mmCIF file of C-alpha atoms and ligand atoms in Angstrom:
data_model
loop_
_atom_site.group_PDB
_atom_site.id
_atom_site.type_symbol
_atom_site.label_atom_id
_atom_site.label_comp_id
_atom_site.label_asym_id
_atom_site.label_seq_id
_atom_site.Cartn_x
_atom_site.Cartn_y
_atom_site.Cartn_z
ATOM 1 C CA UNK W 56 86.788 95.384 70.241
ATOM 2 C CA UNK W 57 85.551 94.253 73.606
ATOM 3 C CA UNK W 58 87.186 95.866 76.602
ATOM 4 C CA UNK W 59 88.861 93.134 78.623
ATOM 5 C CA UNK W 60 87.927 94.812 81.893
ATOM 6 C CA UNK W 61 84.270 93.988 81.251
ATOM 7 C CA UNK W 62 84.283 90.240 80.899
ATOM 8 C CA UNK W 63 83.060 88.424 84.024
ATOM 9 C CA UNK W 64 85.692 87.036 86.344
ATOM 10 C CA UNK W 65 85.576 83.972 88.515
ATOM 11 C CA UNK W 66 87.088 84.973 91.856
ATOM 12 C CA UNK W 67 86.938 82.364 94.582
ATOM 13 C CA UNK W 68 83.287 81.619 95.352
ATOM 14 C CA UNK W 69 82.056 84.502 93.196
ATOM 15 C CA UNK W 70 81.663 85.651 89.627
ATOM 16 C CA UNK W 71 82.425 89.348 89.348
ATOM 17 C CA UNK W 72 80.486 91.451 86.848
ATOM 18 C CA UNK W 73 83.629 93.271 85.767
ATOM 19 C CA UNK W 74 87.364 93.444 86.487
ATOM 20 C CA UNK W 75 87.411 96.992 87.818
ATOM 21 C CA UNK W 76 88.124 96.583 91.520
ATOM 22 C CA UNK W 77 87.895 99.336 94.096
ATOM 23 C CA UNK W 78 91.241 99.317 95.916
ATOM 24 C CA UNK W 79 91.339 99.459 99.715
ATOM 25 C CA UNK W 80 91.383 103.141 100.664
ATOM 26 C CA UNK W 81 91.820 104.499 104.163
ATOM 27 C CA UNK W 82 89.630 107.592 104.512
ATOM 28 C CA UNK W 83 89.634 108.167 108.282
ATOM 29 C CA UNK W 84 85.948 108.960 108.643
ATOM 30 C CA UNK W 85 84.668 106.373 111.142
ATOM 31 C CA UNK W 86 82.487 107.327 114.100
ATOM 32 C CA UNK W 87 84.793 108.976 116.665
ATOM 33 C CA UNK W 88 82.983 107.392 119.607
ATOM 34 C CA UNK W 89 83.320 103.713 118.625
ATOM 35 C CA UNK W 90 85.231 103.581 115.320
ATOM 36 C CA UNK W 91 82.187 102.023 113.645
ATOM 37 C CA UNK W 92 81.176 102.862 110.058
ATOM 38 C CA UNK W 93 78.595 105.631 109.883
ATOM 39 C CA UNK W 94 75.698 106.346 107.516
ATOM 40 C CA UNK W 95 78.068 108.566 105.551
ATOM 41 C CA UNK W 96 80.422 105.616 105.079
ATOM 42 C CA UNK W 97 77.412 103.517 103.969
ATOM 43 C CA UNK W 98 76.603 106.091 101.280
ATOM 44 C CA UNK W 99 80.226 106.225 100.079
ATOM 45 C CA UNK W 100 80.403 102.470 99.523
ATOM 46 C CA UNK W 101 76.874 102.276 98.099
ATOM 47 C CA UNK W 102 77.860 104.855 95.480
ATOM 48 C CA UNK W 103 80.747 102.610 94.376
ATOM 49 C CA UNK W 104 78.789 99.312 94.131
ATOM 50 C CA UNK W 105 79.288 99.049 90.373
ATOM 51 C CA UNK W 106 82.873 97.900 91.004
ATOM 52 C CA UNK W 107 83.372 94.224 90.214
ATOM 53 C CA UNK W 108 84.646 93.998 93.773
ATOM 54 C CA UNK W 109 84.972 96.562 96.539
ATOM 55 C CA UNK W 110 87.819 96.017 98.958
ATOM 56 C CA UNK W 111 87.090 98.205 101.969
ATOM 57 C CA UNK W 112 89.510 100.529 103.633
ATOM 58 C CA UNK W 113 91.887 98.701 105.964
ATOM 59 C CA UNK W 114 90.086 97.942 109.223
ATOM 60 C CA UNK W 115 91.914 97.136 112.421
ATOM 61 C CA UNK W 116 91.369 93.767 114.046
ATOM 62 C CA UNK W 117 92.097 95.125 117.539
ATOM 63 C CA UNK W 118 92.676 98.470 119.260
ATOM 64 C CA UNK W 119 96.439 97.903 119.125
ATOM 65 C CA UNK W 120 96.216 97.247 115.395
ATOM 66 C CA UNK W 121 95.189 100.858 114.724
ATOM 67 C CA UNK W 122 97.689 103.300 113.215
ATOM 68 C CA UNK W 123 95.825 106.462 112.248
ATOM 69 C CA UNK W 124 92.980 108.517 113.697
ATOM 70 C CA UNK W 125 89.401 107.489 112.884
ATOM 71 C CA UNK W 126 90.077 104.299 110.936
ATOM 72 C CA UNK W 127 87.262 101.765 111.418
ATOM 73 C CA UNK W 128 87.580 98.559 113.405
ATOM 74 C CA UNK W 129 86.088 95.094 112.985
ATOM 75 C CA UNK W 130 86.416 93.854 116.558
ATOM 76 C CA UNK W 131 83.338 95.224 118.407
ATOM 77 C CA UNK W 132 79.577 94.620 118.077
ATOM 78 C CA UNK W 133 78.982 98.287 117.189
ATOM 79 C CA UNK W 134 81.517 98.017 114.368
ATOM 80 C CA UNK W 135 79.889 94.833 113.069
ATOM 81 C CA UNK W 136 76.499 96.596 113.115
ATOM 82 C CA UNK W 137 77.938 99.579 111.227
ATOM 83 C CA UNK W 138 79.567 97.352 108.598
ATOM 84 C CA UNK W 139 76.322 95.362 108.199
ATOM 85 C CA UNK W 140 74.664 98.526 106.927
ATOM 86 C CA UNK W 141 77.506 98.936 104.426
ATOM 87 C CA UNK W 142 77.277 95.368 103.100
ATOM 88 C CA UNK W 143 73.467 95.545 102.914
ATOM 89 C CA UNK W 144 73.695 98.730 100.839
ATOM 90 C CA UNK W 145 76.294 97.253 98.473
ATOM 91 C CA UNK W 146 74.395 93.984 98.099
ATOM 92 C CA UNK W 147 71.154 95.878 97.376
ATOM 93 C CA UNK W 148 73.016 97.270 94.341
ATOM 94 C CA UNK W 149 74.327 93.785 93.445
ATOM 95 C CA UNK W 150 77.892 94.583 94.379
ATOM 96 C CA UNK W 151 80.511 92.379 96.009
ATOM 97 C CA UNK W 152 82.478 93.546 99.018
ATOM 98 C CA UNK W 153 85.462 92.158 100.941
ATOM 99 C CA UNK W 154 86.840 93.791 104.071
ATOM 100 C CA UNK W 155 90.581 94.388 104.384
ATOM 101 C CA UNK W 156 91.871 93.107 107.740
ATOM 102 C CA UNK W 157 94.640 95.222 109.224
ATOM 103 C CA UNK W 158 97.160 95.312 112.019
ATOM 104 C CA UNK W 159 99.612 98.171 111.558
ATOM 105 C CA UNK W 160 102.386 96.852 113.820
ATOM 106 C CA UNK W 161 104.910 99.611 114.460
ATOM 107 C CA UNK W 162 103.242 102.127 112.100
ATOM 108 C CA UNK W 163 101.251 103.538 114.983
ATOM 109 C CA UNK W 164 101.408 105.757 118.026
ATOM 110 C CA UNK W 165 100.523 104.990 121.646
ATOM 111 C CA UNK W 166 98.119 107.951 121.767
ATOM 112 C CA UNK W 167 95.834 105.975 119.436
ATOM 113 C CA UNK W 168 95.550 103.131 121.955
ATOM 114 C CA UNK W 169 96.505 104.571 125.336
ATOM 115 C CA UNK W 170 95.310 101.494 127.222
ATOM 116 C CA UNK W 171 97.539 99.165 125.212
ATOM 117 C CA UNK W 172 100.581 101.425 125.349
ATOM 118 C CA UNK W 173 103.424 101.260 122.840
ATOM 119 C CA UNK W 174 102.852 99.795 119.380
ATOM 120 C CA UNK W 175 104.117 96.239 118.833
ATOM 121 C CA UNK W 176 106.361 94.950 116.046
ATOM 122 C CA UNK W 177 108.512 91.894 115.316
ATOM 123 C CA UNK W 178 111.464 93.693 116.935
ATOM 124 C CA UNK W 179 112.029 96.909 118.882
ATOM 125 C CA UNK W 180 113.095 98.896 115.816
ATOM 126 C CA UNK W 181 111.361 102.210 115.150
ATOM 127 C CA UNK W 182 110.021 103.004 111.709
ATOM 128 C CA UNK W 183 111.939 105.904 110.197
ATOM 129 C CA UNK W 184 110.172 109.211 109.759
ATOM 130 C CA UNK W 185 107.163 110.880 111.261
ATOM 131 C CA UNK W 186 103.616 109.883 112.135
ATOM 132 C CA UNK W 187 100.467 111.411 113.601
ATOM 133 C CA UNK W 188 99.136 111.219 117.129
ATOM 134 C CA UNK W 189 95.435 110.822 117.907
ATOM 135 C CA UNK W 190 95.190 114.622 117.957
ATOM 136 C CA UNK W 191 96.883 114.957 114.535
ATOM 137 C CA UNK W 192 100.176 116.213 115.951
ATOM 138 C CA UNK W 193 103.193 115.210 113.829
ATOM 139 C CA UNK W 194 105.810 113.304 115.829
ATOM 140 C CA UNK W 195 108.588 110.781 115.133
ATOM 141 C CA UNK W 196 107.597 107.103 115.300
ATOM 142 C CA UNK W 197 108.046 105.565 118.751
ATOM 143 C CA UNK W 198 110.295 102.573 119.237
ATOM 144 C CA UNK W 199 107.819 99.678 119.370
ATOM 145 C CA UNK W 200 107.805 96.798 121.806
ATOM 146 C CA UNK W 201 108.897 93.430 120.383
ATOM 147 C CA UNK W 202 105.745 91.327 120.334
ATOM 148 C CA UNK W 203 105.953 88.178 122.466
ATOM 149 C CA UNK W 204 105.039 84.730 121.189
ATOM 150 C CA UNK W 205 101.988 84.702 123.466
ATOM 151 C CA UNK W 206 100.888 88.025 122.006
ATOM 152 C CA UNK W 207 101.420 86.649 118.509
ATOM 153 C CA UNK W 208 99.067 83.770 119.349
ATOM 154 C CA UNK W 209 96.542 86.297 120.659
ATOM 155 C CA UNK W 210 96.891 88.373 117.499
ATOM 156 C CA UNK W 211 96.168 85.292 115.383
ATOM 157 C CA UNK W 212 92.989 84.820 117.424
ATOM 158 C CA UNK W 213 92.133 88.497 116.863
ATOM 159 C CA UNK W 214 92.330 87.856 113.123
ATOM 160 C CA UNK W 215 90.091 84.816 113.540
ATOM 161 C CA UNK W 216 87.552 86.847 115.485
ATOM 162 C CA UNK W 217 87.707 89.570 112.831
ATOM 163 C CA UNK W 218 86.884 86.959 110.169
ATOM 164 C CA UNK W 219 83.928 85.775 112.249
ATOM 165 C CA UNK W 220 82.826 89.383 112.635
ATOM 166 C CA UNK W 221 83.207 89.966 108.896
ATOM 167 C CA UNK W 222 80.923 87.005 108.271
ATOM 168 C CA UNK W 223 78.384 88.331 110.782
ATOM 169 C CA UNK W 224 78.537 91.732 109.103
ATOM 170 C CA UNK W 225 77.596 90.168 105.760
ATOM 171 C CA UNK W 226 80.896 90.581 103.919
ATOM 172 C CA UNK W 227 81.475 88.356 100.891
ATOM 173 C CA UNK W 228 84.997 87.751 102.104
ATOM 174 C CA UNK W 229 88.137 89.215 103.621
ATOM 175 C CA UNK W 230 91.440 90.478 102.246
ATOM 176 C CA UNK W 231 94.408 89.905 104.523
ATOM 177 C CA UNK W 232 96.564 93.036 104.462
ATOM 178 C CA UNK W 233 100.119 91.730 104.303
ATOM 179 C CA UNK W 234 101.472 94.720 102.352
ATOM 180 C CA UNK W 235 102.684 98.298 102.666
ATOM 181 C CA UNK W 236 104.931 98.001 105.718
ATOM 182 C CA UNK W 237 102.389 96.965 108.361
ATOM 183 C CA UNK W 238 102.646 94.138 110.895
ATOM 184 C CA UNK W 239 102.666 91.082 108.623
ATOM 185 C CA UNK W 240 104.992 92.802 106.177
ATOM 186 C CA UNK W 241 107.341 93.851 108.995
ATOM 187 C CA UNK W 242 107.974 90.166 109.674
ATOM 188 C CA UNK W 243 109.206 89.666 106.087
ATOM 189 C CA UNK W 244 112.059 92.193 106.262
ATOM 190 C CA UNK W 245 115.302 91.633 108.154
ATOM 191 C CA UNK W 246 115.464 95.403 108.747
ATOM 192 C CA UNK W 247 112.357 95.232 110.954
ATOM 193 C CA UNK W 248 112.514 91.576 112.026
ATOM 194 C CA UNK W 249 115.601 90.617 113.998
ATOM 195 C CA UNK W 250 113.985 87.809 115.941
ATOM 196 C CA UNK W 251 115.835 84.625 116.716
ATOM 197 C CA UNK W 252 112.751 82.496 117.487
ATOM 198 C CA UNK W 253 110.454 80.683 115.059
ATOM 199 C CA UNK W 254 109.248 84.028 113.627
ATOM 200 C CA UNK W 255 112.635 85.332 112.472
ATOM 201 C CA UNK W 256 115.814 84.349 110.650
ATOM 202 C CA UNK W 257 114.885 81.911 107.910
ATOM 203 C CA UNK W 258 112.600 82.614 104.981
ATOM 204 C CA UNK W 259 110.089 80.141 106.338
ATOM 205 C CA UNK W 260 110.094 81.814 109.759
ATOM 206 C CA UNK W 261 109.585 85.276 108.300
ATOM 207 C CA UNK W 262 106.514 84.013 106.437
ATOM 208 C CA UNK W 263 105.170 81.894 109.302
ATOM 209 C CA UNK W 264 102.715 84.388 110.764
ATOM 210 C CA UNK W 265 101.048 85.101 107.412
ATOM 211 C CA UNK W 266 100.206 81.428 107.027
ATOM 212 C CA UNK W 267 99.165 80.984 110.638
ATOM 213 C CA UNK W 268 96.702 83.824 110.136
ATOM 214 C CA UNK W 269 95.529 82.516 106.746
ATOM 215 C CA UNK W 270 94.826 79.105 108.284
ATOM 216 C CA UNK W 271 92.393 80.753 110.693
ATOM 217 C CA UNK W 272 90.716 82.897 108.058
ATOM 218 C CA UNK W 273 90.262 79.930 105.748
ATOM 219 C CA UNK W 274 88.940 77.843 108.612
ATOM 220 C CA UNK W 275 86.278 80.457 109.367
ATOM 221 C CA UNK W 276 85.325 81.470 105.821
ATOM 222 C CA UNK W 277 86.642 78.901 103.340
ATOM 223 C CA UNK W 278 89.473 79.622 100.887
ATOM 224 C CA UNK W 279 87.105 80.993 98.226
ATOM 225 C CA UNK W 280 86.256 83.919 100.491
ATOM 226 C CA UNK W 281 89.810 84.881 101.438
ATOM 227 C CA UNK W 282 92.260 87.040 99.487
ATOM 228 C CA UNK W 283 95.660 88.433 100.414
ATOM 229 C CA UNK W 284 97.413 91.699 99.581
ATOM 230 C CA UNK W 285 101.188 91.756 99.142
ATOM 231 C CA UNK W 286 103.515 94.535 97.987
ATOM 232 C CA UNK W 287 106.784 92.726 97.287
ATOM 233 C CA UNK W 288 108.655 95.803 96.074
ATOM 234 C CA UNK W 289 106.997 98.520 98.107
ATOM 235 C CA UNK W 290 107.965 98.867 101.754
ATOM 236 C CA UNK W 291 106.912 102.276 103.029
ATOM 237 C CA UNK W 292 107.734 103.184 106.644
ATOM 238 C CA UNK W 293 110.853 101.064 106.547
ATOM 239 C CA UNK W 294 114.149 100.225 104.975
ATOM 240 C CA UNK W 295 113.662 97.853 102.047
ATOM 241 C CA UNK W 296 115.478 94.568 102.461
ATOM 242 C CA UNK W 297 116.386 93.135 99.021
ATOM 243 C CA UNK W 298 116.598 89.658 100.578
ATOM 244 C CA UNK W 299 112.854 89.822 101.232
ATOM 245 C CA UNK W 300 112.406 88.707 97.615
ATOM 246 C CA UNK W 301 113.064 85.147 98.729
ATOM 247 C CA UNK W 302 110.311 85.475 101.324
ATOM 248 C CA UNK W 303 107.822 86.503 98.615
ATOM 249 C CA UNK W 304 108.946 83.647 96.384
ATOM 250 C CA UNK W 305 108.294 81.263 99.235
ATOM 251 C CA UNK W 306 104.938 82.880 100.073
ATOM 252 C CA UNK W 307 103.660 82.812 96.490
ATOM 253 C CA UNK W 308 104.638 79.195 96.051
ATOM 254 C CA UNK W 309 102.970 78.180 99.272
ATOM 255 C CA UNK W 310 99.875 80.270 98.495
ATOM 256 C CA UNK W 311 99.345 78.116 95.420
ATOM 257 C CA UNK W 312 98.341 75.263 97.745
ATOM 258 C CA UNK W 313 95.744 77.434 99.480
ATOM 259 C CA UNK W 314 93.586 78.141 96.405
ATOM 260 C CA UNK W 315 92.537 81.498 97.815
ATOM 261 C CA UNK W 316 89.981 83.729 96.093
ATOM 262 C CA UNK W 317 92.844 85.908 94.849
ATOM 263 C CA UNK W 318 96.207 87.483 95.441
ATOM 264 C CA UNK W 319 96.209 91.270 95.299
ATOM 265 C CA UNK W 320 99.697 92.229 94.201
ATOM 266 C CA UNK W 321 100.767 95.854 94.407
ATOM 267 C CA UNK W 322 103.163 96.480 91.554
ATOM 268 C CA UNK W 323 106.474 98.243 91.724
ATOM 269 C CA UNK W 324 106.505 101.898 90.765
ATOM 270 C CA UNK W 325 109.589 103.618 92.060
ATOM 271 C CA UNK W 326 112.830 103.135 93.983
ATOM 272 C CA UNK W 327 116.090 101.357 93.314
ATOM 273 C CA UNK W 328 115.621 97.614 93.343
ATOM 274 C CA UNK W 329 117.885 95.557 91.150
ATOM 275 C CA UNK W 330 116.211 93.647 88.298
ATOM 276 C CA UNK W 331 112.833 94.602 89.685
ATOM 277 C CA UNK W 332 110.925 94.206 86.421
ATOM 278 C CA UNK W 333 112.136 90.637 85.968
ATOM 279 C CA UNK W 334 111.533 89.789 89.606
ATOM 280 C CA UNK W 335 108.032 91.180 89.521
ATOM 281 C CA UNK W 336 107.178 89.298 86.332
ATOM 282 C CA UNK W 337 108.532 86.070 87.844
ATOM 283 C CA UNK W 338 106.496 86.444 91.037
ATOM 284 C CA UNK W 339 103.260 87.282 89.249
ATOM 285 C CA UNK W 340 103.825 84.304 86.933
ATOM 286 C CA UNK W 341 104.513 81.933 89.807
ATOM 287 C CA UNK W 342 101.056 82.493 91.288
ATOM 288 C CA UNK W 343 98.547 80.075 89.789
ATOM 289 C CA UNK W 344 95.301 81.724 91.007
ATOM 290 C CA UNK W 345 93.409 84.924 90.299
ATOM 291 C CA UNK W 346 95.553 88.076 90.416
ATOM 292 C CA UNK W 347 94.367 91.592 91.110
ATOM 293 C CA UNK W 348 97.072 94.208 90.506
ATOM 294 C CA UNK W 349 97.172 97.822 91.666
ATOM 295 C CA UNK W 350 99.133 101.005 91.491
ATOM 296 C CA UNK W 351 99.067 103.853 89.058
ATOM 297 C CA UNK W 352 96.760 102.371 86.429
ATOM 298 C CA UNK W 353 94.787 104.451 83.966
ATOM 299 C CA UNK W 354 91.709 103.029 82.225
ATOM 300 C CA UNK W 355 93.869 102.272 79.187
ATOM 301 C CA UNK W 356 96.898 100.800 80.937
ATOM 302 C CA UNK W 357 94.611 98.668 83.110
ATOM 303 C CA UNK W 358 92.926 97.209 80.098
ATOM 304 C CA UNK W 359 96.250 96.513 78.415
ATOM 305 C CA UNK W 360 97.590 94.846 81.537
ATOM 306 C CA UNK W 361 94.611 92.488 81.736
ATOM 307 C CA UNK W 362 94.693 91.859 77.974
ATOM 308 C CA UNK W 363 98.355 90.853 78.281
ATOM 309 C CA UNK W 364 97.365 88.166 80.781
ATOM 310 C CA UNK W 365 99.587 89.527 83.565
ATOM 311 C CA UNK W 366 96.616 89.996 85.891
ATOM 312 C CA UNK W 367 92.925 89.154 85.937
ATOM 313 C CA UNK W 368 91.635 92.407 87.408
ATOM 314 C CA UNK W 369 92.848 95.924 88.180
ATOM 315 C CA UNK W 370 92.318 97.708 91.473
ATOM 316 C CA UNK W 371 91.892 101.456 91.114
ATOM 317 C CA UNK W 372 92.467 103.645 94.148
ATOM 318 C CA UNK W 373 92.560 107.378 93.572
ATOM 319 C CA UNK W 374 90.344 107.227 90.473
ATOM 320 C CA UNK W 375 87.701 105.409 92.515
ATOM 321 C CA UNK W 376 87.842 108.104 95.170
ATOM 322 C CA UNK W 377 86.907 110.732 92.592
ATOM 323 C CA UNK W 378 84.677 108.643 90.337
ATOM 324 C CA UNK W 379 81.935 106.689 92.092
ATOM 325 C CA UNK W 380 80.847 105.303 88.700
ATOM 326 C CA UNK W 381 84.363 104.461 87.508
ATOM 327 C CA UNK W 382 83.440 101.227 85.638
ATOM 328 C CA UNK W 383 80.854 103.094 83.573
ATOM 329 C CA UNK W 384 83.284 105.893 82.796
ATOM 330 C CA UNK W 385 85.922 103.383 81.708
ATOM 331 C CA UNK W 386 83.451 101.494 79.540
ATOM 332 C CA UNK W 387 82.198 104.659 77.873
ATOM 333 C CA UNK W 388 85.678 106.176 77.681
ATOM 334 C CA UNK W 389 84.249 109.165 79.519
ATOM 335 C CA UNK W 390 86.348 111.792 81.199
ATOM 336 C CA UNK W 391 87.377 111.132 84.799
ATOM 337 C CA UNK W 392 86.833 113.568 87.666
ATOM 338 C CA UNK W 393 90.173 114.693 89.093
ATOM 339 C CA UNK W 394 90.859 113.689 92.694
ATOM 340 C CA UNK W 395 91.498 116.120 95.508
ATOM 341 C CA UNK W 396 94.333 114.980 97.789
ATOM 342 C CA UNK W 397 93.374 117.442 100.515
ATOM 343 C CA UNK W 398 90.212 115.476 101.303
ATOM 344 C CA UNK W 399 91.673 111.941 101.141
ATOM 345 C CA UNK W 400 92.028 111.591 104.910
ATOM 346 C CA UNK W 401 89.452 112.758 107.426
ATOM 347 C CA UNK W 402 86.571 115.210 107.094
ATOM 348 C CA UNK W 403 82.996 114.642 106.030
ATOM 349 C CA UNK W 404 81.073 114.649 102.704
ATOM 350 C CA UNK W 405 83.479 116.929 100.869
ATOM 351 C CA UNK W 406 85.788 114.869 98.679
ATOM 352 C CA UNK W 407 84.018 111.724 99.889
ATOM 353 C CA UNK W 408 80.405 111.393 98.779
ATOM 354 C CA UNK W 409 80.081 114.556 96.684
ATOM 355 C CA UNK W 410 82.018 113.575 93.555
ATOM 356 C CA UNK W 411 79.551 113.703 90.645
ATOM 357 C CA UNK W 412 78.215 110.740 88.687
ATOM 358 C CA UNK W 413 78.237 110.951 84.911
ATOM 359 C CA UNK W 414 74.454 111.543 84.664
ATOM 360 C CA UNK W 415 74.342 114.333 87.191
ATOM 361 C CA UNK W 416 77.326 115.933 85.552
ATOM 362 C CA UNK W 417 75.655 115.988 82.139
ATOM 363 C CA UNK W 418 72.324 117.260 83.442
HETATM 364 C C1 FMN B 269 93.946 107.788 100.315
HETATM 365 C C2 FMN B 269 94.575 106.436 100.162
HETATM 366 C C3 FMN B 269 94.340 105.472 101.139
HETATM 367 C C4 FMN B 269 94.869 104.177 100.997
HETATM 368 N N1 FMN B 269 94.567 103.235 101.936
HETATM 369 C C5 FMN B 269 94.962 101.945 101.757
HETATM 370 C C6 FMN B 269 94.518 100.925 102.625
HETATM 371 O O1 FMN B 269 93.736 101.135 103.566
HETATM 372 N N2 FMN B 269 94.976 99.662 102.397
HETATM 373 C C7 FMN B 269 95.831 99.369 101.366
HETATM 374 O O2 FMN B 269 96.220 98.203 101.195
HETATM 375 N N3 FMN B 269 96.226 100.339 100.503
HETATM 376 C C8 FMN B 269 95.796 101.585 100.656
HETATM 377 N N4 FMN B 269 96.145 102.533 99.725
HETATM 378 C C9 FMN B 269 96.807 102.138 98.483
HETATM 379 C C10 FMN B 269 95.750 101.882 97.400
HETATM 380 O O3 FMN B 269 94.999 100.722 97.687
HETATM 381 C C11 FMN B 269 96.371 101.717 95.995
HETATM 382 O O4 FMN B 269 97.236 100.619 95.991
HETATM 383 C C12 FMN B 269 97.117 102.976 95.586
HETATM 384 O O5 FMN B 269 96.297 104.117 95.747
HETATM 385 C C13 FMN B 269 97.608 102.920 94.161
HETATM 386 O O6 FMN B 269 96.545 102.813 93.273
HETATM 387 P P1 FMN B 269 96.057 104.090 92.405
HETATM 388 O O7 FMN B 269 97.249 104.552 91.632
HETATM 389 O O8 FMN B 269 94.984 103.517 91.518
HETATM 390 O O9 FMN B 269 95.558 105.120 93.341
HETATM 391 C C14 FMN B 269 95.674 103.851 99.874
HETATM 392 C C15 FMN B 269 95.924 104.847 98.923
HETATM 393 C C16 FMN B 269 95.384 106.112 99.043
HETATM 394 C C17 FMN B 269 95.627 107.125 97.955
#
């Protein structure tokens, strides 16, 4: 029987060759001098061009949007030039590539952007737990500054500029990172958003910034080149607010009018959220466009999930780190290389561009 991951998929302005998506994966290997992608990063993405779609590692839209050492940006000419080499390499192999646009909000440290000072967030509430400084020292999160309305307007313009840069760098589109506890997600939770202006309080207000940003991205690129990532039941770096479910319901419903290329929905895996399975199924069902789902899929469970009609494509993260030719391995039911957590973040070739392809392994 045909494997459902290998039928073409219409996604916005594109037709993908398969439904095996490379998930966005922060690897912290940009050029230390300008945070531009390097030739090593070009090789890493080129190796993975057989994905139906590559979503790049999250890339900050401004210096203040950075949360970890050596993550790439998409706000300077040098960064655009570096990314252009990446997109050229992927396109030469007939791949599709979207860049994930990122502002980390409070999940940051002032040492990463000394000129901008403290991280910003909807409200001055520190994320629980520890983070890393620019010199990899482990410290508690700082209490962020509450972002002003003027700064919010500037941030929206930073996203717009990032979309223009993405276009100049030859990307097929952008994925708005509104998941995993970063800036846009912080607005959706009462625990991190205690604002009393038009960006806090009501469900509509908590979702306002996401749509203000999307309006700019769509204006620059067209809806068929814009996707969004949400993680309705996963809120790392913060205290989960069960009431946020209503915000996601509102967002999904409103997204239906936007006709975006796709929604990338991170599924629930662990934690204590009441009726989570039903809630997740209801949200996924409420979205009327193309759905990519991620988190913890194996080749088999991914195929089953697509066959069941719950999603159109599966994003693989850790398996794509260790298997540059993952689609081929899935299609041939070949063994997967195991991934090495120690080399996920930072470093050079090791654990990055030296995982073997099937052919070289057999030879
Ligand atoms: C090393 C690493 C880096 C990640 N970086 C990002 C990122 O930049 N943006 C994002 O949205 N998710 C990021 N994620 C989450 C992945 O996109 C994906 O959702 C997660 O790994 C679960 O999928 P998997 O079980 O197939 O690995 C990261 C995960 C890992 C393991």
